[in-house]
PDB file of C-alpha atoms and ligand atoms in Angstrom:
ATOM      1  CA  UNK Y   1      10.758 -16.278 -21.928  1.00 54.00           C
ATOM      2  CA  UNK Y   2       9.053 -13.172 -23.161  1.00 63.00           C
ATOM      3  CA  UNK Y   3      10.843  -9.875 -23.023  1.00 88.00           C
ATOM      4  CA  UNK Y   4       8.926  -7.104 -21.364  1.00 94.00           C
ATOM      5  CA  UNK Y   5       9.674  -3.592 -22.507  1.00 94.00           C
ATOM      6  CA  UNK Y   6       9.976   0.004 -21.426  1.00 95.00           C
ATOM      7  CA  UNK Y   7       9.466   2.576 -24.126  1.00 94.00           C
ATOM      8  CA  UNK Y   8       8.506   6.174 -24.695  1.00 95.00           C
ATOM      9  CA  UNK Y   9       4.780   6.359 -25.451  1.00 97.00           C
ATOM     10  CA  UNK Y  10       4.515   7.467 -29.080  1.00 97.00           C
ATOM     11  CA  UNK Y  11       1.015   8.893 -28.539  1.00 97.00           C
ATOM     12  CA  UNK Y  12      -1.391   9.593 -25.698  1.00 96.00           C
ATOM     13  CA  UNK Y  13      -3.812   6.906 -26.761  1.00 95.00           C
ATOM     14  CA  UNK Y  14      -2.702   3.917 -24.692  1.00 95.00           C
ATOM     15  CA  UNK Y  15      -4.412   3.235 -21.377  1.00 96.00           C
ATOM     16  CA  UNK Y  16      -2.795   1.885 -18.241  1.00 97.00           C
ATOM     17  CA  UNK Y  17      -4.162  -1.604 -17.500  1.00 95.00           C
ATOM     18  CA  UNK Y  18      -3.537  -1.046 -13.799  1.00 95.00           C
ATOM     19  CA  UNK Y  19      -5.351   2.241 -13.148  1.00 94.00           C
ATOM     20  CA  UNK Y  20      -7.352   2.753 -16.350  1.00 93.00           C
ATOM     21  CA  UNK Y  21      -5.852   6.206 -16.864  1.00 95.00           C
ATOM     22  CA  UNK Y  22      -4.295   7.495 -20.085  1.00 97.00           C
ATOM     23  CA  UNK Y  23      -0.549   7.159 -20.547  1.00 98.00           C
ATOM     24  CA  UNK Y  24       0.785  10.556 -21.576  1.00 98.00           C
ATOM     25  CA  UNK Y  25       2.595  10.953 -24.884  1.00 98.00           C
ATOM     26  CA  UNK Y  26       6.383  10.955 -24.401  1.00 96.00           C
ATOM     27  CA  UNK Y  27       6.219   9.413 -20.917  1.00 95.00           C
ATOM     28  CA  UNK Y  28       7.833   6.032 -20.223  1.00 95.00           C
ATOM     29  CA  UNK Y  29       5.408   3.119 -20.359  1.00 96.00           C
ATOM     30  CA  UNK Y  30       5.887  -0.473 -19.264  1.00 97.00           C
ATOM     31  CA  UNK Y  31       4.786  -3.219 -21.646  1.00 96.00           C
ATOM     32  CA  UNK Y  32       4.067  -6.669 -20.306  1.00 96.00           C
ATOM     33  CA  UNK Y  33       4.525  -9.050 -23.220  1.00 95.00           C
ATOM     34  CA  UNK Y  34       2.645 -12.337 -23.092  1.00 92.00           C
ATOM     35  CA  UNK Y  35       1.331 -14.993 -25.453  1.00 90.00           C
ATOM     36  CA  UNK Y  36      -1.863 -13.857 -27.127  1.00 88.00           C
ATOM     37  CA  UNK Y  37      -4.648 -16.053 -25.705  1.00 82.00           C
ATOM     38  CA  UNK Y  38      -6.836 -15.259 -28.731  1.00 82.00           C
ATOM     39  CA  UNK Y  39      -4.429 -16.134 -31.521  1.00 85.00           C
ATOM     40  CA  UNK Y  40      -0.864 -16.390 -32.651  1.00 87.00           C
ATOM     41  CA  UNK Y  41       2.121 -14.497 -31.400  1.00 91.00           C
ATOM     42  CA  UNK Y  42       2.381 -12.161 -28.463  1.00 92.00           C
ATOM     43  CA  UNK Y  43       0.438  -9.239 -27.147  1.00 93.00           C
ATOM     44  CA  UNK Y  44       1.580  -6.306 -25.052  1.00 95.00           C
ATOM     45  CA  UNK Y  45      -0.314  -4.713 -22.189  1.00 96.00           C
ATOM     46  CA  UNK Y  46       0.758  -1.219 -21.224  1.00 97.00           C
ATOM     47  CA  UNK Y  47       1.010   0.258 -17.749  1.00 97.00           C
ATOM     48  CA  UNK Y  48       2.378   3.323 -16.021  1.00 97.00           C
ATOM     49  CA  UNK Y  49       5.564   1.880 -14.452  1.00 97.00           C
ATOM     50  CA  UNK Y  50       4.466   3.211 -11.050  1.00 96.00           C
ATOM     51  CA  UNK Y  51       1.109   1.416 -11.368  1.00 97.00           C
ATOM     52  CA  UNK Y  52       2.626  -1.872 -12.549  1.00 97.00           C
ATOM     53  CA  UNK Y  53       4.614  -1.935  -9.288  1.00 97.00           C
ATOM     54  CA  UNK Y  54       1.288  -2.520  -7.516  1.00 97.00           C
ATOM     55  CA  UNK Y  55      -0.595  -4.619 -10.046  1.00 97.00           C
ATOM     56  CA  UNK Y  56       2.122  -6.564 -11.923  1.00 97.00           C
ATOM     57  CA  UNK Y  57       5.236  -6.492  -9.698  1.00 97.00           C
ATOM     58  CA  UNK Y  58       6.641  -9.757 -10.987  1.00 96.00           C
ATOM     59  CA  UNK Y  59       6.986  -8.918 -14.703  1.00 95.00           C
ATOM     60  CA  UNK Y  60       7.954  -5.362 -13.783  1.00 96.00           C
ATOM     61  CA  UNK Y  61      10.839  -6.603 -11.627  1.00 96.00           C
ATOM     62  CA  UNK Y  62      11.940  -8.946 -14.430  1.00 94.00           C
ATOM     63  CA  UNK Y  63      11.982  -6.009 -16.802  1.00 95.00           C
ATOM     64  CA  UNK Y  64      13.791  -3.755 -14.327  1.00 95.00           C
ATOM     65  CA  UNK Y  65      16.471  -6.411 -13.907  1.00 92.00           C
ATOM     66  CA  UNK Y  66      16.861  -6.939 -17.654  1.00 89.00           C
ATOM     67  CA  UNK Y  67      16.505  -3.505 -19.105  1.00 74.00           C
ATOM     68  CA  UNK Y  68      17.872  -0.058 -18.394  1.00 74.00           C
ATOM     69  CA  UNK Y  69      14.825   1.774 -17.120  1.00 88.00           C
ATOM     70  CA  UNK Y  70      15.924   5.341 -16.521  1.00 84.00           C
ATOM     71  CA  UNK Y  71      12.845   6.969 -15.025  1.00 88.00           C
ATOM     72  CA  UNK Y  72      13.543   9.273 -12.070  1.00 91.00           C
ATOM     73  CA  UNK Y  73      11.372   6.978  -9.918  1.00 92.00           C
ATOM     74  CA  UNK Y  74      13.355   3.785 -10.580  1.00 94.00           C
ATOM     75  CA  UNK Y  75      14.361   3.264  -6.938  1.00 94.00           C
ATOM     76  CA  UNK Y  76      10.893   3.977  -5.651  1.00 95.00           C
ATOM     77  CA  UNK Y  77       9.109   1.636  -8.059  1.00 96.00           C
ATOM     78  CA  UNK Y  78      11.676  -1.121  -7.508  1.00 96.00           C
ATOM     79  CA  UNK Y  79      11.233  -0.882  -3.740  1.00 97.00           C
ATOM     80  CA  UNK Y  80       7.461  -0.804  -4.123  1.00 97.00           C
ATOM     81  CA  UNK Y  81       7.317  -3.779  -6.496  1.00 97.00           C
ATOM     82  CA  UNK Y  82       9.590  -5.818  -4.215  1.00 98.00           C
ATOM     83  CA  UNK Y  83       7.369  -5.170  -1.221  1.00 97.00           C
ATOM     84  CA  UNK Y  84       4.118  -5.954  -3.097  1.00 97.00           C
ATOM     85  CA  UNK Y  85       5.376  -8.981  -5.024  1.00 97.00           C
ATOM     86  CA  UNK Y  86       4.966 -11.627  -2.275  1.00 97.00           C
ATOM     87  CA  UNK Y  87       1.383 -10.529  -1.557  1.00 97.00           C
ATOM     88  CA  UNK Y  88      -0.793 -12.022  -4.306  1.00 96.00           C
ATOM     89  CA  UNK Y  89      -4.066 -10.781  -2.897  1.00 97.00           C
ATOM     90  CA  UNK Y  90      -2.800  -7.260  -2.405  1.00 97.00           C
ATOM     91  CA  UNK Y  91      -2.242  -7.102  -6.179  1.00 97.00           C
ATOM     92  CA  UNK Y  92      -5.992  -7.522  -6.680  1.00 97.00           C
ATOM     93  CA  UNK Y  93      -7.340  -4.508  -4.838  1.00 95.00           C
ATOM     94  CA  UNK Y  94      -8.416  -1.494  -6.839  1.00 92.00           C
ATOM     95  CA  UNK Y  95      -9.778   1.993  -6.438  1.00 93.00           C
ATOM     96  CA  UNK Y  96     -11.783   2.411  -3.238  1.00 95.00           C
ATOM     97  CA  UNK Y  97     -15.326   3.742  -3.459  1.00 95.00           C
ATOM     98  CA  UNK Y  98     -18.454   4.113  -1.385  1.00 96.00           C
ATOM     99  CA  UNK Y  99     -20.919   1.289  -1.997  1.00 96.00           C
ATOM    100  CA  UNK Y 100     -23.575   2.474  -4.455  1.00 95.00           C
ATOM    101  CA  UNK Y 101     -26.089  -0.054  -3.149  1.00 93.00           C
ATOM    102  CA  UNK Y 102     -26.373  -2.430  -0.219  1.00 94.00           C
ATOM    103  CA  UNK Y 103     -26.567  -5.544  -2.365  1.00 94.00           C
ATOM    104  CA  UNK Y 104     -22.962  -6.706  -2.790  1.00 94.00           C
ATOM    105  CA  UNK Y 105     -21.492  -9.233  -0.394  1.00 97.00           C
ATOM    106  CA  UNK Y 106     -17.966  -8.866   0.882  1.00 98.00           C
ATOM    107  CA  UNK Y 107     -15.705 -11.531  -0.611  1.00 97.00           C
ATOM    108  CA  UNK Y 108     -13.728 -11.670   2.633  1.00 97.00           C
ATOM    109  CA  UNK Y 109     -16.372 -11.908   5.406  1.00 98.00           C
ATOM    110  CA  UNK Y 110     -19.420 -12.807   3.241  1.00 97.00           C
ATOM    111  CA  UNK Y 111     -21.563 -10.129   4.940  1.00 98.00           C
ATOM    112  CA  UNK Y 112     -23.471  -7.544   2.907  1.00 98.00           C
ATOM    113  CA  UNK Y 113     -21.643  -4.268   2.328  1.00 98.00           C
ATOM    114  CA  UNK Y 114     -23.886  -1.462   3.558  1.00 97.00           C
ATOM    115  CA  UNK Y 115     -24.783   1.315   1.140  1.00 97.00           C
ATOM    116  CA  UNK Y 116     -22.291   4.225   1.417  1.00 96.00           C
ATOM    117  CA  UNK Y 117     -19.722   2.107   3.268  1.00 96.00           C
ATOM    118  CA  UNK Y 118     -16.175   2.147   1.863  1.00 97.00           C
ATOM    119  CA  UNK Y 119     -15.420  -0.857  -0.284  1.00 97.00           C
ATOM    120  CA  UNK Y 120     -12.575  -2.000  -2.519  1.00 97.00           C
ATOM    121  CA  UNK Y 121     -13.099  -3.793  -5.813  1.00 96.00           C
ATOM    122  CA  UNK Y 122     -11.155  -6.975  -6.503  1.00 97.00           C
ATOM    123  CA  UNK Y 123      -9.549  -7.326  -9.916  1.00 96.00           C
ATOM    124  CA  UNK Y 124      -8.213 -10.710 -10.911  1.00 94.00           C
ATOM    125  CA  UNK Y 125      -5.556 -11.135 -13.547  1.00 93.00           C
ATOM    126  CA  UNK Y 126      -5.888 -14.424 -15.386  1.00 89.00           C
ATOM    127  CA  UNK Y 127      -4.873 -15.579 -18.877  1.00 83.00           C
ATOM    128  CA  UNK Y 128      -4.051 -12.084 -20.003  1.00 86.00           C
ATOM    129  CA  UNK Y 129      -7.321 -10.643 -18.748  1.00 88.00           C
ATOM    130  CA  UNK Y 130      -8.289  -8.325 -15.946  1.00 92.00           C
ATOM    131  CA  UNK Y 131     -11.631  -9.395 -14.522  1.00 93.00           C
ATOM    132  CA  UNK Y 132     -13.636  -7.614 -11.842  1.00 93.00           C
ATOM    133  CA  UNK Y 133     -14.647 -10.013  -9.153  1.00 93.00           C
ATOM    134  CA  UNK Y 134     -16.731  -8.352  -6.485  1.00 96.00           C
ATOM    135  CA  UNK Y 135     -15.800  -6.238  -3.491  1.00 97.00           C
ATOM    136  CA  UNK Y 136     -14.468  -6.339   0.019  1.00 98.00           C
ATOM    137  CA  UNK Y 137     -15.216  -4.037   2.952  1.00 98.00           C
ATOM    138  CA  UNK Y 138     -12.463  -1.484   3.520  1.00 97.00           C
ATOM    139  CA  UNK Y 139     -12.474  -2.853   7.062  1.00 97.00           C
ATOM    140  CA  UNK Y 140     -11.734  -6.368   5.739  1.00 98.00           C
ATOM    141  CA  UNK Y 141      -8.756  -5.299   3.592  1.00 97.00           C
ATOM    142  CA  UNK Y 142      -5.856  -6.329   5.830  1.00 97.00           C
ATOM    143  CA  UNK Y 143      -7.526  -9.637   6.630  1.00 96.00           C
ATOM    144  CA  UNK Y 144      -8.220 -10.363   2.960  1.00 97.00           C
ATOM    145  CA  UNK Y 145      -4.762  -9.298   1.775  1.00 97.00           C
ATOM    146  CA  UNK Y 146      -3.074 -11.200   4.636  1.00 96.00           C
ATOM    147  CA  UNK Y 147      -0.818  -8.224   5.333  1.00 95.00           C
ATOM    148  CA  UNK Y 148      -0.972  -4.904   7.187  1.00 93.00           C
ATOM    149  CA  UNK Y 149       1.030  -3.244   4.407  1.00 94.00           C
ATOM    150  CA  UNK Y 150      -1.954  -2.170   2.332  1.00 96.00           C
ATOM    151  CA  UNK Y 151      -2.005   1.609   2.585  1.00 95.00           C
ATOM    152  CA  UNK Y 152       0.521   2.344  -0.199  1.00 95.00           C
ATOM    153  CA  UNK Y 153      -1.657   0.422  -2.653  1.00 96.00           C
ATOM    154  CA  UNK Y 154      -4.868   2.028  -1.426  1.00 96.00           C
ATOM    155  CA  UNK Y 155      -3.344   5.503  -1.638  1.00 95.00           C
ATOM    156  CA  UNK Y 156      -1.921   4.848  -5.084  1.00 95.00           C
ATOM    157  CA  UNK Y 157      -5.244   3.887  -6.621  1.00 95.00           C
ATOM    158  CA  UNK Y 158      -7.232   6.437  -4.607  1.00 91.00           C
ATOM    159  CA  UNK Y 159      -5.446   9.424  -6.109  1.00 86.00           C
ATOM    160  CA  UNK Y 160      -8.743  11.074  -7.064  1.00 89.00           C
ATOM    161  CA  UNK Y 161     -10.262  11.015  -3.579  1.00 94.00           C
ATOM    162  CA  UNK Y 162     -10.524  14.190  -1.525  1.00 94.00           C
ATOM    163  CA  UNK Y 163      -8.074  14.364   1.381  1.00 94.00           C
ATOM    164  CA  UNK Y 164     -10.702  13.919   4.113  1.00 96.00           C
ATOM    165  CA  UNK Y 165     -12.304  10.974   2.279  1.00 96.00           C
ATOM    166  CA  UNK Y 166      -8.895   9.370   2.015  1.00 95.00           C
ATOM    167  CA  UNK Y 167      -8.308   9.901   5.759  1.00 95.00           C
ATOM    168  CA  UNK Y 168     -11.624   8.288   6.557  1.00 95.00           C
ATOM    169  CA  UNK Y 169     -10.873   5.379   4.244  1.00 96.00           C
ATOM    170  CA  UNK Y 170      -7.427   4.734   5.735  1.00 96.00           C
ATOM    171  CA  UNK Y 171      -8.933   4.878   9.245  1.00 95.00           C
ATOM    172  CA  UNK Y 172     -11.531   2.279   8.237  1.00 95.00           C
ATOM    173  CA  UNK Y 173      -8.856   0.027   6.782  1.00 95.00           C
ATOM    174  CA  UNK Y 174      -6.574   0.267   9.798  1.00 93.00           C
ATOM    175  CA  UNK Y 175      -9.371   0.041  12.394  1.00 87.00           C
TER     176      UNK Y 175
HETATM  177 ZN1   ZN M 201      -1.674   3.688 -14.194  1.00 93.14          ZN
HETATM  178 ZN1   ZN M 202     -16.114  -7.856   4.913  1.00 93.14          ZN
END
């Protein structure tokens, strides 16, 4: 079994594999350690611990159980990871956006996603890689994820949206 790690980021150069944002120097980062699919030995993928709770709950929970993570948010991220962990599809949804064209089909209902409509990208994790794999309508989110408990994830990855856009998005999802 590979040992995942928590450590203090020695620089500000690593990027979070969950949200794409920079991991600040001196903040705690979570490293998922896995066999390197391209060669020998292991590789480590870094995440903000709070983001890994949504994208990689399973290895994060393993690491939380094994290692003394002392971030102030330890209870919150443990609770979050436990609630996300059984929902495989929920771990795939990313940062919501308005459709830039009307050409993509929804991976849930197979209908075209209208230009300007809210959509969520799907990101698959496979063999150590994060691959984009199309979109779903915001309105198809709960059906696709097979749970109503989607708003924490949507809010987490939508941190850059304006408050009224976020309201509109959540309304579309819960409609
Ligand atoms: Zn992140
Ligand atoms: Zn749809």
